[in-house]
């Protein structure tokens, strides 16, 4: 059984994205970028907290 490419979810999403206006694409791109940045900042904060706690307990 052969599936057509148009049946895949990602292909439908790509078609919808390419049909959006430049303003809508910009809003989506900025939202995704801000979400990724927030997760990266949170990960760095948690990593720093772990390293700081390790250094505190290793020196005391």
Tab-separated table of C-alpha atoms in Angstrom:
chain	number	residue	atom	x	y	z
A	1	UNK	CA	0.000	0.000	0.000
A	2	UNK	CA	1.570	3.232	-1.132
A	3	UNK	CA	0.817	6.491	0.668
A	4	UNK	CA	0.681	9.785	-1.097
A	5	UNK	CA	2.820	12.656	0.165
A	6	UNK	CA	-0.225	14.877	0.676
A	7	UNK	CA	-1.496	12.511	3.371
A	8	UNK	CA	1.300	13.360	5.803
A	9	UNK	CA	0.634	15.913	8.539
A	10	UNK	CA	3.907	17.783	8.009
A	11	UNK	CA	3.149	18.291	4.323
A	12	UNK	CA	-0.210	19.825	5.168
A	13	UNK	CA	1.437	22.105	7.713
A	14	UNK	CA	4.068	23.213	5.183
A	15	UNK	CA	1.409	24.029	2.601
A	16	UNK	CA	-0.571	26.058	5.142
A	17	UNK	CA	2.569	27.893	6.295
A	18	UNK	CA	3.624	28.806	2.771
A	19	UNK	CA	0.153	30.196	2.052
A	20	UNK	CA	0.336	32.636	4.977
A	21	UNK	CA	1.133	36.301	4.536
A	22	UNK	CA	4.529	37.706	5.484
A	23	UNK	CA	3.066	39.339	8.620
A	24	UNK	CA	1.554	36.043	9.810
A	25	UNK	CA	4.800	34.184	9.125
A	26	UNK	CA	6.741	36.792	11.090
A	27	UNK	CA	4.404	36.455	14.074
A	28	UNK	CA	4.741	32.661	14.045
A	29	UNK	CA	8.540	32.826	13.702
A	30	UNK	CA	8.887	35.352	16.544
A	31	UNK	CA	6.637	33.295	18.806
A	32	UNK	CA	8.651	30.133	18.153
A	33	UNK	CA	11.937	31.976	18.655
A	34	UNK	CA	10.764	33.509	21.946
A	35	UNK	CA	9.590	30.108	23.185
A	36	UNK	CA	12.953	28.517	22.385
A	37	UNK	CA	14.821	31.388	24.076
A	38	UNK	CA	12.712	31.054	27.237
A	39	UNK	CA	13.422	27.316	27.401
A	40	UNK	CA	17.148	27.907	26.863
A	41	UNK	CA	17.251	30.541	29.627
A	42	UNK	CA	15.416	28.166	31.955
A	43	UNK	CA	17.834	25.352	31.167
A	44	UNK	CA	20.845	27.585	31.784
A	45	UNK	CA	19.353	28.738	35.087
A	46	UNK	CA	18.768	25.153	36.224
A	47	UNK	CA	22.274	24.144	35.125
A	48	UNK	CA	23.770	27.071	37.044
A	49	UNK	CA	21.774	26.158	40.111
A	50	UNK	CA	23.048	22.573	39.991
A	51	UNK	CA	26.668	23.685	39.504
A	52	UNK	CA	26.364	26.242	42.303
A	53	UNK	CA	24.903	23.704	44.692
A	54	UNK	CA	27.646	21.223	43.794
A	55	UNK	CA	30.356	23.821	44.404
A	56	UNK	CA	28.766	24.858	47.698
A	57	UNK	CA	28.572	21.325	49.050
A	58	UNK	CA	31.981	20.311	47.720
A	59	UNK	CA	33.690	23.223	49.511
A	60	UNK	CA	31.830	22.904	52.835
